[in-house]
mmCIF file of C-alpha atoms in Angstrom:
data_model
loop_
_atom_site.group_PDB
_atom_site.id
_atom_site.type_symbol
_atom_site.label_atom_id
_atom_site.label_comp_id
_atom_site.label_asym_id
_atom_site.label_seq_id
_atom_site.Cartn_x
_atom_site.Cartn_y
_atom_site.Cartn_z
ATOM 1 C CA MET S 552 28.188 6.843 2.877
ATOM 2 C CA PRO S 553 25.784 4.682 4.984
ATOM 3 C CA ILE S 554 24.194 1.701 3.273
ATOM 4 C CA THR S 555 20.729 3.096 4.027
ATOM 5 C CA THR S 556 21.595 6.211 2.004
ATOM 6 C CA LEU S 557 23.192 4.284 -0.865
ATOM 7 C CA SER S 558 20.307 1.815 -1.148
ATOM 8 C CA GLY S 559 17.769 4.632 -0.859
ATOM 9 C CA ILE S 560 19.370 6.652 -3.658
ATOM 10 C CA ALA S 561 19.584 3.524 -5.817
ATOM 11 C CA ALA S 562 15.892 2.784 -5.192
ATOM 12 C CA ILE S 563 14.853 6.313 -6.209
ATOM 13 C CA ILE S 564 16.855 6.187 -9.466
ATOM 14 C CA LEU S 565 15.611 2.699 -10.359
ATOM 15 C CA TYR S 566 11.969 3.518 -9.562
ATOM 16 C CA LEU S 567 12.007 6.647 -11.704
ATOM 17 C CA PHE S 568 13.774 4.839 -14.547
ATOM 18 C CA SER S 569 11.221 2.014 -14.407
ATOM 19 C CA THR S 570 8.383 4.558 -14.429
ATOM 20 C CA GLY S 571 9.869 6.201 -17.512
ATOM 21 C CA LEU S 572 10.208 2.864 -19.294
ATOM 22 C CA HIS S 573 6.603 1.964 -18.585
ATOM 23 C CA ALA S 574 5.270 5.398 -19.514
ATOM 24 C CA ASN S 575 7.063 5.147 -22.839
ATOM 25 C CA MET S 576 5.568 1.693 -23.441
ATOM 26 C CA ILE S 577 2.053 2.997 -22.714
ATOM 27 C CA LYS S 578 2.640 5.970 -24.993
ATOM 28 C CA GLN S 579 3.683 3.711 -27.846
ATOM 29 C CA ALA S 580 0.801 1.294 -27.243
ATOM 30 C CA GLY S 581 -1.721 4.108 -26.876
ATOM 31 C CA THR S 582 -3.337 2.501 -23.829
ATOM 32 C CA ALA S 583 -2.564 1.631 -20.212
ATOM 33 C CA ARG S 584 -4.157 -1.743 -20.879
ATOM 34 C CA THR S 585 -0.770 -3.324 -21.292
ATOM 35 C CA ARG S 586 1.460 -5.494 -19.160
ATOM 36 C CA ALA S 587 4.799 -4.141 -18.047
ATOM 37 C CA GLY S 588 7.693 -5.214 -20.221
ATOM 38 C CA PHE S 589 10.649 -7.166 -18.895
ATOM 39 C CA PRO S 590 12.907 -4.067 -18.642
ATOM 40 C CA THR S 591 10.259 -2.263 -16.557
ATOM 41 C CA LEU S 592 9.815 -5.241 -14.238
ATOM 42 C CA LEU S 593 13.552 -5.837 -13.915
ATOM 43 C CA VAL S 594 14.453 -2.232 -13.134
ATOM 44 C CA GLY S 595 11.441 -1.773 -10.850
ATOM 45 C CA GLY S 596 12.214 -5.063 -9.090
ATOM 46 C CA LEU S 597 15.790 -3.958 -8.470
ATOM 47 C CA GLY S 598 14.434 -0.709 -7.056
ATOM 48 C CA ALA S 599 12.166 -2.633 -4.677
ATOM 49 C CA ALA S 600 15.106 -4.862 -3.657
ATOM 50 C CA ALA S 601 17.203 -1.778 -2.896
ATOM 51 C CA GLN S 602 14.380 -0.317 -0.827
ATOM 52 C CA PHE S 603 13.950 -3.563 1.124
ATOM 53 C CA VAL S 604 17.690 -3.401 1.915
ATOM 54 C CA GLN S 605 17.217 0.182 3.107
ATOM 55 C CA ALA S 606 14.208 -0.845 5.229
ATOM 56 C CA TRP S 607 16.160 -3.708 6.829
ATOM 57 C CA PHE S 608 19.075 -1.541 7.906
ATOM 58 C CA LEU S 609 16.712 1.194 9.101
ATOM 59 C CA MET S 610 14.676 -1.197 11.246
ATOM 60 C CA VAL S 611 17.069 -3.876 12.492
ATOM 61 C CA LYS S 612 19.721 -2.438 14.794
ATOM 62 C CA VAL S 613 21.721 -3.510 17.834
ATOM 63 C CA ASP S 614 19.312 -1.910 20.322
ATOM 64 C CA GLY S 615 16.239 -3.609 18.834
ATOM 65 C CA TYR S 616 13.689 -3.217 16.060
ATOM 66 C CA HIS S 617 12.850 0.326 14.998
ATOM 67 C CA PHE S 618 9.268 0.650 13.760
ATOM 68 C CA GLY S 619 8.886 4.419 13.548
ATOM 69 C CA VAL S 620 6.849 6.272 10.937
ATOM 70 C CA ILE S 621 9.816 6.552 8.561
ATOM 71 C CA GLU S 622 10.928 2.931 8.854
ATOM 72 C CA VAL S 623 7.424 1.511 8.478
ATOM 73 C CA SER S 624 6.698 3.783 5.514
ATOM 74 C CA VAL S 625 9.828 2.570 3.712
ATOM 75 C CA LEU S 626 8.907 -1.079 4.332
ATOM 76 C CA ILE S 627 5.273 -0.638 3.256
ATOM 77 C CA SER S 628 6.221 1.299 0.121
ATOM 78 C CA ALA S 629 8.743 -1.401 -0.865
ATOM 79 C CA ALA S 630 6.039 -4.047 -0.463
ATOM 80 C CA LEU S 631 3.600 -1.806 -2.341
ATOM 81 C CA ALA S 632 5.975 -1.431 -5.296
ATOM 82 C CA THR S 633 6.595 -5.176 -5.390
ATOM 83 C CA ILE S 634 2.871 -5.977 -5.357
ATOM 84 C CA ALA S 635 2.169 -3.392 -8.082
ATOM 85 C CA LEU S 636 4.862 -4.859 -10.328
ATOM 86 C CA ILE S 637 3.646 -8.427 -9.802
ATOM 87 C CA THR S 638 0.034 -7.374 -10.391
ATOM 88 C CA ASN S 639 0.907 -5.652 -13.641
ATOM 89 C CA ALA S 640 2.943 -8.642 -14.778
ATOM 90 C CA ARG S 641 -0.228 -10.740 -14.397
ATOM 91 C CA ARG S 642 -2.788 -8.285 -15.744
ATOM 92 C CA PRO S 643 -2.591 -5.393 -18.233
ATOM 93 C CA LEU S 644 -3.318 -2.525 -15.824
ATOM 94 C CA GLY S 645 -0.420 -0.158 -16.328
ATOM 95 C CA ASP S 646 -1.899 2.774 -14.408
ATOM 96 C CA LEU S 647 -0.872 1.135 -11.121
ATOM 97 C CA ILE S 648 2.837 1.273 -11.889
ATOM 98 C CA LEU S 649 2.608 4.901 -12.971
ATOM 99 C CA GLY S 650 0.883 5.719 -9.685
ATOM 100 C CA VAL S 651 2.864 3.556 -7.273
ATOM 101 C CA LEU S 652 6.506 3.864 -8.305
ATOM 102 C CA PRO S 653 6.720 7.689 -8.190
ATOM 103 C CA ILE S 654 5.053 7.617 -4.746
ATOM 104 C CA THR S 655 7.527 5.031 -3.454
ATOM 105 C CA ALA S 656 10.400 7.102 -4.846
ATOM 106 C CA LEU S 657 9.053 10.144 -2.971
ATOM 107 C CA ILE S 658 8.729 8.185 0.285
ATOM 108 C CA THR S 659 12.304 6.961 -0.137
ATOM 109 C CA LEU S 660 13.493 10.538 -0.660
ATOM 110 C CA VAL S 661 11.713 11.646 2.529
ATOM 111 C CA SER S 662 13.396 8.794 4.444
ATOM 112 C CA LEU S 663 16.798 10.142 3.355
ATOM 113 C CA ILE S 664 15.992 13.607 4.696
ATOM 114 C CA PHE S 665 14.168 12.879 7.959
ATOM 115 C CA GLN S 666 14.955 10.487 10.794
ATOM 116 C CA SER S 667 12.532 8.672 13.080
ATOM 117 C CA GLN S 668 12.677 8.972 16.868
ATOM 118 C CA TYR S 669 10.347 6.063 17.631
ATOM 119 C CA PRO S 670 11.686 3.963 20.545
ATOM 120 C CA PRO S 671 13.270 0.592 19.644
ATOM 121 C CA GLN S 672 11.428 -2.604 20.533
ATOM 122 C CA GLN S 673 12.492 -6.109 21.520
ATOM 123 C CA MET S 674 10.149 -8.744 20.137
ATOM 124 C CA SER S 675 9.686 -12.455 19.601
ATOM 125 C CA GLY S 676 9.209 -14.221 16.290
ATOM 126 C CA ASP S 677 5.425 -14.447 16.651
ATOM 127 C CA VAL S 678 5.106 -10.686 17.157
ATOM 128 C CA PHE S 679 7.354 -10.117 14.150
ATOM 129 C CA PHE S 680 5.012 -12.400 12.135
ATOM 130 C CA HIS S 681 2.049 -10.249 13.217
ATOM 131 C CA ILE S 682 3.853 -7.110 12.075
ATOM 132 C CA LEU S 683 4.858 -8.668 8.754
ATOM 133 C CA VAL S 684 1.281 -9.747 7.963
ATOM 134 C CA SER S 685 0.002 -6.327 8.994
ATOM 135 C CA VAL S 686 2.474 -4.590 6.679
ATOM 136 C CA LEU S 687 1.307 -6.760 3.777
ATOM 137 C CA ALA S 688 -2.334 -6.010 4.615
ATOM 138 C CA TYR S 689 -1.671 -2.268 4.697
ATOM 139 C CA SER S 690 0.230 -2.502 1.408
ATOM 140 C CA PHE S 691 -2.672 -4.203 -0.357
ATOM 141 C CA ALA S 692 -5.075 -1.705 1.216
ATOM 142 C CA ALA S 693 -2.930 1.187 -0.020
ATOM 143 C CA LEU S 694 -2.883 -0.308 -3.515
ATOM 144 C CA ALA S 695 -6.674 -0.722 -3.399
ATOM 145 C CA ALA S 696 -7.044 2.907 -2.274
ATOM 146 C CA LEU S 697 -4.875 4.083 -5.160
ATOM 147 C CA GLN S 698 -6.890 1.933 -7.573
ATOM 148 C CA SER S 699 -10.117 3.431 -6.212
ATOM 149 C CA ALA S 700 -8.695 6.938 -6.745
ATOM 150 C CA PHE S 701 -7.983 6.089 -10.397
ATOM 151 C CA LEU S 702 -11.478 4.631 -10.658
ATOM 152 C CA ALA S 703 -13.029 7.785 -9.165
ATOM 153 C CA PHE S 704 -11.183 9.975 -11.658
ATOM 154 C CA GLN S 705 -12.227 7.729 -14.531
ATOM 155 C CA ASN S 706 -15.853 7.694 -13.344
ATOM 156 C CA TYR S 707 -15.951 11.467 -13.034
ATOM 157 C CA GLN S 708 -14.544 12.031 -16.514
ATOM 158 C CA LEU S 709 -16.937 9.568 -18.150
ATOM 159 C CA ARG S 710 -20.017 10.825 -16.282
ATOM 160 C CA ASN S 711 -19.300 14.395 -17.359
ATOM 161 C CA HIS S 712 -18.776 13.324 -20.974
ATOM 162 C CA HIS S 713 -15.374 14.912 -21.424
ATOM 163 C CA PRO S 714 -12.862 12.060 -21.380
ATOM 164 C CA THR S 715 -9.333 13.327 -21.790
ATOM 165 C CA ALA S 716 -6.523 11.675 -23.697
ATOM 166 C CA VAL S 717 -5.310 10.249 -20.385
ATOM 167 C CA ILE S 718 -8.670 8.600 -19.640
ATOM 168 C CA ARG S 719 -8.773 7.052 -23.091
ATOM 169 C CA ARG S 720 -5.613 5.188 -22.170
ATOM 170 C CA PHE S 721 -7.196 3.696 -19.022
ATOM 171 C CA PRO S 722 -8.418 0.088 -18.969
ATOM 172 C CA PRO S 723 -12.234 -0.439 -19.066
ATOM 173 C CA LEU S 724 -14.167 0.333 -15.879
ATOM 174 C CA GLN S 725 -15.123 -3.321 -15.468
ATOM 175 C CA ASP S 726 -11.467 -4.390 -15.383
ATOM 176 C CA MET S 727 -10.586 -1.572 -12.975
ATOM 177 C CA GLU S 728 -13.372 -2.579 -10.573
ATOM 178 C CA LYS S 729 -12.505 -6.272 -10.822
ATOM 179 C CA LEU S 730 -8.919 -5.583 -9.773
ATOM 180 C CA LEU S 731 -10.125 -3.305 -6.959
ATOM 181 C CA PHE S 732 -12.197 -6.060 -5.370
ATOM 182 C CA GLU S 733 -9.446 -8.630 -5.847
ATOM 183 C CA LEU S 734 -7.149 -6.326 -3.880
ATOM 184 C CA LEU S 735 -9.833 -5.866 -1.220
ATOM 185 C CA TRP S 736 -10.236 -9.632 -0.792
ATOM 186 C CA LEU S 737 -6.487 -10.034 -0.332
ATOM 187 C CA THR S 738 -6.471 -7.124 2.115
ATOM 188 C CA GLN S 739 -9.312 -8.669 4.097
ATOM 189 C CA ILE S 740 -7.651 -12.086 4.307
ATOM 190 C CA LEU S 741 -4.348 -10.627 5.511
ATOM 191 C CA LEU S 742 -6.106 -8.227 7.867
ATOM 192 C CA THR S 743 -8.015 -11.153 9.388
ATOM 193 C CA VAL S 744 -4.788 -13.075 9.985
ATOM 194 C CA GLY S 745 -3.130 -9.950 11.394
ATOM 195 C CA ILE S 746 -5.975 -9.247 13.838
ATOM 196 C CA ILE S 747 -6.095 -12.865 15.046
ATOM 197 C CA ALA S 748 -2.310 -12.855 15.489
ATOM 198 C CA GLY S 749 -2.547 -9.568 17.363
ATOM 199 C CA PHE S 750 -5.011 -11.027 19.870
ATOM 200 C CA ALA S 751 -3.008 -14.247 20.178
ATOM 201 C CA PHE S 752 0.429 -12.712 20.648
ATOM 202 C CA ALA S 753 -0.319 -9.461 22.491
ATOM 203 C CA GLN S 754 1.506 -9.315 25.809
ATOM 204 C CA SER S 755 0.370 -5.885 26.983
ATOM 205 C CA TRP S 756 -2.639 -4.058 25.544
ATOM 206 C CA THR S 757 -1.415 -0.761 26.959
ATOM 207 C CA GLU S 758 1.964 -0.991 25.221
ATOM 208 C CA GLN S 759 2.746 1.105 22.126
ATOM 209 C CA GLY S 760 -0.899 2.081 21.536
ATOM 210 C CA LEU S 761 -1.985 -1.491 20.760
ATOM 211 C CA ILE S 762 -5.625 -0.912 21.757
ATOM 212 C CA HIS S 763 -5.761 2.066 19.386
ATOM 213 C CA LYS S 764 -4.300 0.018 16.523
ATOM 214 C CA MET S 765 -6.586 -2.959 17.059
ATOM 215 C CA PHE S 766 -9.705 -0.788 17.328
ATOM 216 C CA PHE S 767 -9.130 0.876 13.962
ATOM 217 C CA SER S 768 -7.951 -2.374 12.360
ATOM 218 C CA ILE S 769 -11.204 -4.077 13.392
ATOM 219 C CA LEU S 770 -13.177 -1.036 12.210
ATOM 220 C CA ALA S 771 -11.443 -1.251 8.816
ATOM 221 C CA TRP S 772 -12.139 -5.003 8.720
ATOM 222 C CA LEU S 773 -15.849 -4.330 9.281
ATOM 223 C CA VAL S 774 -15.928 -1.669 6.542
ATOM 224 C CA PHE S 775 -14.257 -4.000 4.042
ATOM 225 C CA ALA S 776 -16.496 -6.911 5.116
ATOM 226 C CA VAL S 777 -19.664 -4.888 4.487
ATOM 227 C CA LEU S 778 -18.298 -3.672 1.154
ATOM 228 C CA LEU S 779 -17.380 -7.174 -0.009
ATOM 229 C CA TRP S 780 -20.760 -8.513 1.135
ATOM 230 C CA GLY S 781 -22.537 -5.704 -0.720
ATOM 231 C CA ARG S 782 -20.545 -6.456 -3.844
ATOM 232 C CA HIS S 783 -21.455 -10.152 -3.704
ATOM 233 C CA GLN S 784 -25.102 -9.825 -2.650
ATOM 234 C CA LEU S 785 -26.198 -6.448 -4.002
ATOM 235 C CA GLY S 786 -23.749 -5.809 -6.836
ATOM 236 C CA TRP S 787 -22.259 -2.684 -5.286
ATOM 237 C CA ARG S 788 -19.862 -0.867 -7.559
ATOM 238 C CA GLY S 789 -18.860 2.617 -8.696
ATOM 239 C CA ASN S 790 -18.945 5.359 -6.070
ATOM 240 C CA THR S 791 -20.078 2.968 -3.330
ATOM 241 C CA ALA S 792 -17.004 0.807 -3.881
ATOM 242 C CA ILE S 793 -14.755 3.865 -4.030
ATOM 243 C CA ARG S 794 -16.106 5.411 -0.809
ATOM 244 C CA GLY S 795 -16.001 2.103 1.052
ATOM 245 C CA THR S 796 -12.417 1.402 -0.003
ATOM 246 C CA LEU S 797 -11.192 4.862 0.969
ATOM 247 C CA THR S 798 -13.068 4.746 4.301
ATOM 248 C CA GLY S 799 -11.471 1.433 5.235
ATOM 249 C CA PHE S 800 -8.040 2.673 4.188
ATOM 250 C CA VAL S 801 -8.397 5.836 6.301
ATOM 251 C CA CYS S 802 -9.283 3.634 9.296
ATOM 252 C CA LEU S 803 -6.070 1.661 8.756
ATOM 253 C CA LEU S 804 -4.059 4.861 8.449
ATOM 254 C CA LEU S 805 -5.481 6.161 11.718
ATOM 255 C CA GLY S 806 -4.781 2.870 13.431
ATOM 256 C CA PHE S 807 -1.313 2.184 12.116
ATOM 257 C CA TYR S 808 0.125 5.681 11.963
ATOM 258 C CA GLY S 809 -2.007 7.457 14.569
ATOM 259 C CA SER S 810 -0.430 5.994 17.695
ATOM 260 C CA LYS S 811 3.051 6.127 16.174
ATOM 261 C CA ALA S 812 2.636 9.799 15.290
ATOM 262 C CA VAL S 813 1.435 10.641 18.797
ATOM 263 C CA ILE S 814 4.300 8.750 20.494
ATOM 264 C CA GLU S 815 6.987 9.940 18.077
ATOM 265 C CA PHE S 816 6.060 13.544 17.312
ATOM 266 C CA ILE S 817 3.784 14.702 20.134
ATOM 267 C CA LEU S 818 5.122 12.781 23.148
ATOM 268 C CA GLY S 819 8.663 12.848 21.755
ATOM 269 C CA GLY S 820 9.272 9.077 21.744
#
């Protein structure tokens, strides 16, 4: 059995086991305002390690680097799981783990079923650095988008005065919003570095839809910049923060996956 399959299966099992451990901890504590225990972090960390191994062998091959939709999704989801685990180890916001790990397990399962046809690329170390920073930026943006979705659900339940048992386990709105903007600041910093590196290291703007990617990356940067400015100067929060976060994330999705989807699925690689 190929190592990509073995590591992928291991990642799925470990992610689901870690999710179960954390869900049980939250159930016993009666609130998601709890840090992940050592068993949850250990098992989840091993799952992320297995998925990084899968991503490496999917991307790095003899004919070059493969950065198709499947490969990139596996790498981003591994980074996303790692960031979620580290974040929850620092702060008692257990809803992130319950949202992220099942999603990463699902992405891993999809990667075992479908194969990418994106053409391989030869690249230098500086271009690889640009891609690595971009992947981290997209991972933080994805985590912020997920956090904003939780926040939207929590806002809706509280505004309509029918909080469910699930909502009662959520951390306070203030803590949820604070984490959201921390994630947005990290996203913005990494996105800034990624955009600068893209301009510095780009060899051909017509290659692999680079203009398309940079346009939407800059658009997302502007959306996040306005949102962060509004938070600092005008105290923006609630639905404004949620809409701004999701808008910026959609821009990144269109930029990062749009050109790849066109090349891989419409133009046939």
